[in-house]
CSV table of C-alpha atoms in Angstrom, one decimal:
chain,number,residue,atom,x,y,z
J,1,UNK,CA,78.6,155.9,154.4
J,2,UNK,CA,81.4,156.0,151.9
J,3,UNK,CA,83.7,155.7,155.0
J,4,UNK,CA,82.4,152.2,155.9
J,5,UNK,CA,81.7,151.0,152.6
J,6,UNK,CA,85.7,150.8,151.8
J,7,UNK,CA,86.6,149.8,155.6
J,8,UNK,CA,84.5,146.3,155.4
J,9,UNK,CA,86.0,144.3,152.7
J,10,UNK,CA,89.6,145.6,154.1
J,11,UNK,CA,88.8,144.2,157.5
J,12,UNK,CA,87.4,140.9,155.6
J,13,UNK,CA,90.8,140.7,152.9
J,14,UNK,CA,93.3,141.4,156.3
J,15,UNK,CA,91.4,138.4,158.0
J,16,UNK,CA,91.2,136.0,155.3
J,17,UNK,CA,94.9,136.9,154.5
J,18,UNK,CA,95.6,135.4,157.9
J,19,UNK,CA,94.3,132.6,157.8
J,20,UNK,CA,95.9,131.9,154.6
J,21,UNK,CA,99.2,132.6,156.3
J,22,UNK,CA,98.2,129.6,158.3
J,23,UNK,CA,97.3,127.1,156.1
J,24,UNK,CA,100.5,127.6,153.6
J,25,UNK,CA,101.9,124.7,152.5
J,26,UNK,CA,105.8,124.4,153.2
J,27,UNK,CA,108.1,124.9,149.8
J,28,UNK,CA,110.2,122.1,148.5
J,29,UNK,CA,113.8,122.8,147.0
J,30,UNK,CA,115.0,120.3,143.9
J,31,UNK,CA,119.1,120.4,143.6
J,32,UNK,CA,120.3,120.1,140.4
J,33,UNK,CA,122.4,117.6,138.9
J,34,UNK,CA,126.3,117.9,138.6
J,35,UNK,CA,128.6,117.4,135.4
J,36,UNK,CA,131.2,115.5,135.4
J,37,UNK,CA,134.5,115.5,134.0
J,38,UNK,CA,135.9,114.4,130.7
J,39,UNK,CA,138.6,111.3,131.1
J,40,UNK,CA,142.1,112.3,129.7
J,41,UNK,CA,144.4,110.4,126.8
J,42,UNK,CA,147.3,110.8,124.9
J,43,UNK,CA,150.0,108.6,122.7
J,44,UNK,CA,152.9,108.7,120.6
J,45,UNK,CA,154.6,107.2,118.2
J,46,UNK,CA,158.1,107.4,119.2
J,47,UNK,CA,159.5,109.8,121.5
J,48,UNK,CA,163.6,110.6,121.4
J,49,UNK,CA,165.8,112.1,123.9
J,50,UNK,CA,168.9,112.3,122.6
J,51,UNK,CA,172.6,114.1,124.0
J,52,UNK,CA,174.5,114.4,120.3
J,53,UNK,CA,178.3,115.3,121.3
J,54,UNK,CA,180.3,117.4,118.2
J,55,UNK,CA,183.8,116.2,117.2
J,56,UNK,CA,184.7,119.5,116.3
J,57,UNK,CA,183.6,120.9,119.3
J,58,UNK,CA,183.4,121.0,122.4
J,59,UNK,CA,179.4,120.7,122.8
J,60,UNK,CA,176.6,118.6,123.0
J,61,UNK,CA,173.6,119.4,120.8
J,62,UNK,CA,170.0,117.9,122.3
J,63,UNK,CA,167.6,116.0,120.2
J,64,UNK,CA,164.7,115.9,121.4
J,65,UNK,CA,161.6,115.0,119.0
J,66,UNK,CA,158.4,113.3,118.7
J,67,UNK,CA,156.6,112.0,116.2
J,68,UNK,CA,152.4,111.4,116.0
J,69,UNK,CA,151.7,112.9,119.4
J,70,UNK,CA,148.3,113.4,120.2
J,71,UNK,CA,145.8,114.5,123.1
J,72,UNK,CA,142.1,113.6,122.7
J,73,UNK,CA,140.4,113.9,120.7
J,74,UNK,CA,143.0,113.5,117.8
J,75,UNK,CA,144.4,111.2,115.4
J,76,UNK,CA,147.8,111.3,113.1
J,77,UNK,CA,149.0,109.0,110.8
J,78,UNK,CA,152.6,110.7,109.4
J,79,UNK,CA,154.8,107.8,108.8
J,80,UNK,CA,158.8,109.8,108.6
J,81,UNK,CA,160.3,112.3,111.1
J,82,UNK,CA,163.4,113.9,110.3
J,83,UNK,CA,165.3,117.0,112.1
J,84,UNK,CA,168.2,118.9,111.2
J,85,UNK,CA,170.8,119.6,113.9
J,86,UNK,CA,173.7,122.2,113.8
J,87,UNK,CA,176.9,120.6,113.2
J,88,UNK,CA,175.4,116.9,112.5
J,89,UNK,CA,175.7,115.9,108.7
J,90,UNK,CA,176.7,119.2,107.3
J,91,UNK,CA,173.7,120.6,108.1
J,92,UNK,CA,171.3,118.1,106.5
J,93,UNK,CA,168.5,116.9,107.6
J,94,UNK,CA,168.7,113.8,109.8
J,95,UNK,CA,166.1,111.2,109.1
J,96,UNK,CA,164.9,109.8,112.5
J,97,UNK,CA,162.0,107.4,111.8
J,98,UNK,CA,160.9,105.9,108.4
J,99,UNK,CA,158.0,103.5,108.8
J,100,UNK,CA,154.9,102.1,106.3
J,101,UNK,CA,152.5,102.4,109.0
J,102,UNK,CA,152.8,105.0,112.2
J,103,UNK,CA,149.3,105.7,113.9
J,104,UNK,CA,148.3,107.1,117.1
J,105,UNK,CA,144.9,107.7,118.0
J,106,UNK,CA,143.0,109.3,121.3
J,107,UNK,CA,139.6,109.8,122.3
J,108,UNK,CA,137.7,111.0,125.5
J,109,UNK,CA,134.9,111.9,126.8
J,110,UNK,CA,132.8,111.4,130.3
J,111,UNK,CA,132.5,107.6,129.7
J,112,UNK,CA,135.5,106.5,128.0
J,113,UNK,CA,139.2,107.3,127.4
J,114,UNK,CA,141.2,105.5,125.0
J,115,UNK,CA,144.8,105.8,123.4
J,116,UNK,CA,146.6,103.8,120.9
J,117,UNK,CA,149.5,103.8,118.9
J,118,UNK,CA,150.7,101.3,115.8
J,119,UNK,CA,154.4,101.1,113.9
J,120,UNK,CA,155.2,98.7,111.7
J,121,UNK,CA,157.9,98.1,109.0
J,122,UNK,CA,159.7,100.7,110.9
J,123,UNK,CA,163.5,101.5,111.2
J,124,UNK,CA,165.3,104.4,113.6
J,125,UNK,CA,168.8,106.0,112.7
J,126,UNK,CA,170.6,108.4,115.4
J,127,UNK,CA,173.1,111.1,114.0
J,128,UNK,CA,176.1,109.5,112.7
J,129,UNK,CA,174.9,106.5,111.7
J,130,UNK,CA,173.1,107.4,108.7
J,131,UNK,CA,173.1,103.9,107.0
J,132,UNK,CA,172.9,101.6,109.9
J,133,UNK,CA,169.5,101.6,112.0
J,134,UNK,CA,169.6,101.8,115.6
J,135,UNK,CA,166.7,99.6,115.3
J,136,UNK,CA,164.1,98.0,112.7
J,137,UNK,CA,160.6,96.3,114.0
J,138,UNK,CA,158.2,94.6,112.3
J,139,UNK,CA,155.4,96.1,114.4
J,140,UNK,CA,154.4,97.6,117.8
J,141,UNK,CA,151.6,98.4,119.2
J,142,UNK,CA,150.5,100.0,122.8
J,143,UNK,CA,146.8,100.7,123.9
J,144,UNK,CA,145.0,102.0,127.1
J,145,UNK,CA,141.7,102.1,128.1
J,146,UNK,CA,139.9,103.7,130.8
J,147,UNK,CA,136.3,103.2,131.3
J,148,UNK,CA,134.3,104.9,134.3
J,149,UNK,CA,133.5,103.1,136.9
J,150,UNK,CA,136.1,100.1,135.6
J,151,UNK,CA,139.5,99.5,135.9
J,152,UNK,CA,141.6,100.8,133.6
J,153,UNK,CA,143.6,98.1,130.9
J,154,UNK,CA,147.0,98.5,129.4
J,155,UNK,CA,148.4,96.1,126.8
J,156,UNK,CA,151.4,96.0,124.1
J,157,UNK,CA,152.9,93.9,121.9
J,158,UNK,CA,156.1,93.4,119.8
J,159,UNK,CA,155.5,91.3,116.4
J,160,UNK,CA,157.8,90.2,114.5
J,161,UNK,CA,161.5,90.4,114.0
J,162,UNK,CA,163.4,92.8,116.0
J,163,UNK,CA,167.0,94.0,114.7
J,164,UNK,CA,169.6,96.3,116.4
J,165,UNK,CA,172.7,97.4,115.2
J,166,UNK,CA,172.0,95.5,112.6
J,167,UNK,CA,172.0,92.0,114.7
J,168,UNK,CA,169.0,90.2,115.0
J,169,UNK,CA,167.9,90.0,118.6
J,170,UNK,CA,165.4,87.8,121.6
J,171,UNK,CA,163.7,90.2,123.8
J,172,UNK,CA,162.6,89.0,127.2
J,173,UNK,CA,160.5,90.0,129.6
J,174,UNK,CA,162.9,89.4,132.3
J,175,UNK,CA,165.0,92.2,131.0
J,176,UNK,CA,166.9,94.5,128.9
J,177,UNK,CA,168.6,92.6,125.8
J,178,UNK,CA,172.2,94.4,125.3
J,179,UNK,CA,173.3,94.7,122.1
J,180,UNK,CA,176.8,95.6,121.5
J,181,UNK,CA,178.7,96.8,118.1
J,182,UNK,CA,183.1,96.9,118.1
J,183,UNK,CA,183.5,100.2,117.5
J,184,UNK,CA,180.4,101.7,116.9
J,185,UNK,CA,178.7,101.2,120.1
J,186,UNK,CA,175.9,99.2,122.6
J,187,UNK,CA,172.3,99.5,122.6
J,188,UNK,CA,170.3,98.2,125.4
J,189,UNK,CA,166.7,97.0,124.8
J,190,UNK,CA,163.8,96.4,126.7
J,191,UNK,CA,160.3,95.2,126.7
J,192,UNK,CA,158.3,98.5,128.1
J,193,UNK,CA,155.3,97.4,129.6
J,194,UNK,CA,152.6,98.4,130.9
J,195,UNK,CA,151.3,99.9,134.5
J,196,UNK,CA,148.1,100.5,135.8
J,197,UNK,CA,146.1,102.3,139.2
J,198,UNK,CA,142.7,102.5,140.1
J,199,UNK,CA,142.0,105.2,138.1
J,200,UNK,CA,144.8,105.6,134.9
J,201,UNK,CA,146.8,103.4,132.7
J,202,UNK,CA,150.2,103.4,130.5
J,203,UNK,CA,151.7,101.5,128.0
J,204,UNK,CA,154.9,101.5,126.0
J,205,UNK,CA,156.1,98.8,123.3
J,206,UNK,CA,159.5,99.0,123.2
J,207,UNK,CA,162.3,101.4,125.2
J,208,UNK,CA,166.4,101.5,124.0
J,209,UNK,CA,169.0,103.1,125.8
J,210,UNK,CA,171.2,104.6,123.6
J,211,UNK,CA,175.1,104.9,124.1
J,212,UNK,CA,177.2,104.8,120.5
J,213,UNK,CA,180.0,106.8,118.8
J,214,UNK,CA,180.1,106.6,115.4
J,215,UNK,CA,183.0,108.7,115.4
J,216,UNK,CA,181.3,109.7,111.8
J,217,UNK,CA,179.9,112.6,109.9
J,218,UNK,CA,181.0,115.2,112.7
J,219,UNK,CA,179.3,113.1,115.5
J,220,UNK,CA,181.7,111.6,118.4
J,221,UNK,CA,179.0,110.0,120.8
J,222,UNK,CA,175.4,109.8,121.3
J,223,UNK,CA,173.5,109.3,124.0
J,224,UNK,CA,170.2,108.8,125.6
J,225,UNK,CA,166.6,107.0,125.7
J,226,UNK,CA,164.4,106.3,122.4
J,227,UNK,CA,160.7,105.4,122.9
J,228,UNK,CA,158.1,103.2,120.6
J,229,UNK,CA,154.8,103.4,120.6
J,230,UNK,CA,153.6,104.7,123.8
J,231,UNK,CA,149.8,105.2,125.1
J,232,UNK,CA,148.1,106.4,128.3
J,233,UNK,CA,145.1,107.6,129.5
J,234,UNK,CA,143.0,109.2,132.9
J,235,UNK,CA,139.2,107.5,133.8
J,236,UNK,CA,136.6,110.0,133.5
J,237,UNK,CA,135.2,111.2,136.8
J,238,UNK,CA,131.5,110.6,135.3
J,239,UNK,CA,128.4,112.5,136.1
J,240,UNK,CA,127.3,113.1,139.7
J,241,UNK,CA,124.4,111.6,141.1
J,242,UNK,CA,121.1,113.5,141.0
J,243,UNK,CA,120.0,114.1,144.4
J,244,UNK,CA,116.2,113.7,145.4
J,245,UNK,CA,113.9,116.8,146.0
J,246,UNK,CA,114.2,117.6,150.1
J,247,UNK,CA,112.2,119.8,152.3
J,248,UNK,CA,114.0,123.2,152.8
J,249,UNK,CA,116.1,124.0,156.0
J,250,UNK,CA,113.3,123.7,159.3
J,251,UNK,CA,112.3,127.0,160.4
J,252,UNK,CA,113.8,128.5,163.2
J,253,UNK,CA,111.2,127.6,166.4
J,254,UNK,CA,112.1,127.6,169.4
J,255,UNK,CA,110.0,125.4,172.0
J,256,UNK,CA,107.9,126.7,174.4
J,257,UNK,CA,108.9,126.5,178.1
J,258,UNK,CA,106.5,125.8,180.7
J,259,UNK,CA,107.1,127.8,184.1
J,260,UNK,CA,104.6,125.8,186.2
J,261,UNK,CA,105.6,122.4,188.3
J,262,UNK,CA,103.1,120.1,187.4
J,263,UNK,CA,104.3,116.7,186.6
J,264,UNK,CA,103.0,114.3,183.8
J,265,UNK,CA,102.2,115.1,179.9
J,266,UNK,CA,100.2,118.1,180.9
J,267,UNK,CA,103.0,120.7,182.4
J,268,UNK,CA,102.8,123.2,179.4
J,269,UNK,CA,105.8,122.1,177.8
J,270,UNK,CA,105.9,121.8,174.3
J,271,UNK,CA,109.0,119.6,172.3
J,272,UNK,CA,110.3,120.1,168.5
J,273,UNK,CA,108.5,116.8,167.9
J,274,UNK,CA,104.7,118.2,168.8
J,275,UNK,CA,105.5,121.6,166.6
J,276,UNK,CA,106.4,119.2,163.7
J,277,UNK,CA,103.1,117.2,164.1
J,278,UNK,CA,100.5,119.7,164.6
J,279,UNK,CA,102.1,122.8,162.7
J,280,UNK,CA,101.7,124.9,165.5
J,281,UNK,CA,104.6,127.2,167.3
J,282,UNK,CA,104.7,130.4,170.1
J,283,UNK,CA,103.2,132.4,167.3
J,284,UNK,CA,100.5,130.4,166.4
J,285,UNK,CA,98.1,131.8,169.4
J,286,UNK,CA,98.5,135.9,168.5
J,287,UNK,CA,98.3,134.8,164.4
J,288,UNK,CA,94.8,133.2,165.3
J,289,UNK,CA,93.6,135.7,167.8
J,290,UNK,CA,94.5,138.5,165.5
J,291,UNK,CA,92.6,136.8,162.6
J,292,UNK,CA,89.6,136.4,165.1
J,293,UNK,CA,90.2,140.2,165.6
J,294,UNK,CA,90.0,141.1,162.5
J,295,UNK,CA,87.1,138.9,161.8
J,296,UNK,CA,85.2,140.9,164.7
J,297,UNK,CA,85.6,143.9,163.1
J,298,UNK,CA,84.7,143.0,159.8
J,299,UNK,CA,81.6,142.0,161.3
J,300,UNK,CA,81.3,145.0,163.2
J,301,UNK,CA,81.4,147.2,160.6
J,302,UNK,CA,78.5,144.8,158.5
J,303,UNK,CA,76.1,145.9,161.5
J,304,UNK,CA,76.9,149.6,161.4
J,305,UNK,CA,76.2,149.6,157.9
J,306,UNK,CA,72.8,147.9,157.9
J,307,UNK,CA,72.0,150.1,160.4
J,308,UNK,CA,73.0,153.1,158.4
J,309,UNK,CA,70.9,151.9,155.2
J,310,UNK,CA,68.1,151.0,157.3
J,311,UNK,CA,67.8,154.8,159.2
């Protein structure tokens, strides 16, 4: 009796179990979002690479400074740079920019890179020329931008009077402006530029090449490339798209194959396509018949039961 009494829901739970395996619903999969990546940007006020040769000796002492250089995010806003080089000046300190104004500013993030850089009222020395500027301007400025998804912009400009060597000079577009000294030495000028690609952009106000020998305070020649005002920046990558919710990967069925040789709609051959429509597969058949099974015995058991109470 007790038997029986715990056999009968069992049978019922395993078949009602079975057909719930049949009627499950198939489970969906939602992809996540991806970040994207910040843009990049950078600039600095002037930027010196200098080959300082020794009278005294036989050597060449580099110079090679910065001043105001930033990566996003950052801003600086010291306006004098000055270094002191072994040999050069008796050991004092060489003052390589003075300026009322020298800015440079850079900000990023997954929308928007910018860059800029500002001197004005400026003037530049080189070692060996302490009282005569390798070159005074009135005020330059560089800026790029990159936005996602647009192209990037460069701009810079040169206001104002521009002196080298002390001698007032015309800058052109077309091309470096020489400026030449007896006896102290030539300075070549040109107008930068800018230059852009599909995804970055640069900027530069003003670039000298530098060739003079003072033949002063130690120094016998100096040589090299001097920078003004020089901004650049990356586009941000942005954020990836969000993709839609899509069924997960189809089940492994494979389609029945009908042995017989019948010809028409009716040979026993069943294609992906009908599985997909009607939910069925090769298992479908011994799921149900086991289910019916199972049902049978349920019921079997109800009748013994009765039968039992009833004697």
């Amino acid at each position: 009796m007790n038997s029986n009494t715990f056999r009968m829901p069992a049978a019922v739970l395993l078949a009602t179990g079975a057909l719930a395996l049949l009627t499950a619903p198939p489970a969906l999969a939602t992809g996540g979002a991806g970040a994207g990546s910040e843009g990049k940007a950078g600039a600095v006020v002037l930027r010196a690479g200098l080959d300082v040769g020794l009278l005294n000796k036989t050597v060449h002492v580099p110079l090679k400074t910065t001043l105001n250089e930033v990566s996003a995010p950052a801003t600086a806003e010291k306006t004098a740079l000055t270094v002191t080089l072994d040999g050069v000046e008796g050991g004092a300190p060489v003052r390589v920019l003075k300026a009322d104004v020298a800015t440079s500013k850079a900000t990023a993030d997954k929308n928007r890179a910018e860059a800029e850089a500002t001197l004005a009222k400026a003037r530049v020395h080189v070692p060996g020329l302490p009282s005569l500027s390798l070159i005074e301007v009135e005020k330059v400025t560089s800026k790029a931008v990159c936005e996602a998804g647009k192209k990037p912009v460069a701009s810079s400009n040169v206001l104002g009077t521009v002196t080298a060597l002390g001698k007032k000079v015309t800058l052109s577009a077309g091309g470096p402006t020489k400026v030449e000294v007896p006896g102290v030495g030539l300075v070549s000028l040109e107008l930068s530029g800018t230059e852009t690609t599909s995804t970055t952009a640069a900027a530069a106000a003003l670039r000298l090449k530098v060739s003079v020998n003072p033949l002063n305070l130690n120094v016998a020649q100096v040589d090299g490339e001097v920078v003004l005002a020089e901004a650049h920046c990356e586009s941000p990558k942005g954020p990836a798209p969000t993709p839609s919710a899509t069924p997960d990967a189809k089940p492994d069925i494979k389609p029945q194959t009908g042995t017989g040789t019948g010809s028409g709609t009716g040979a026993g051959i069943t294609t992906d396509a009908n599985l997909a429509e009607t939910g069925g597969g090769s298992l479908t058949p011994y799921v149900a018949g086991g289910a019916l099974v199972l049902l049978g015995i349920g019921a079997s058991a109800l009748v013994v039961t009765r039968r039992n109470r009833a004697s």
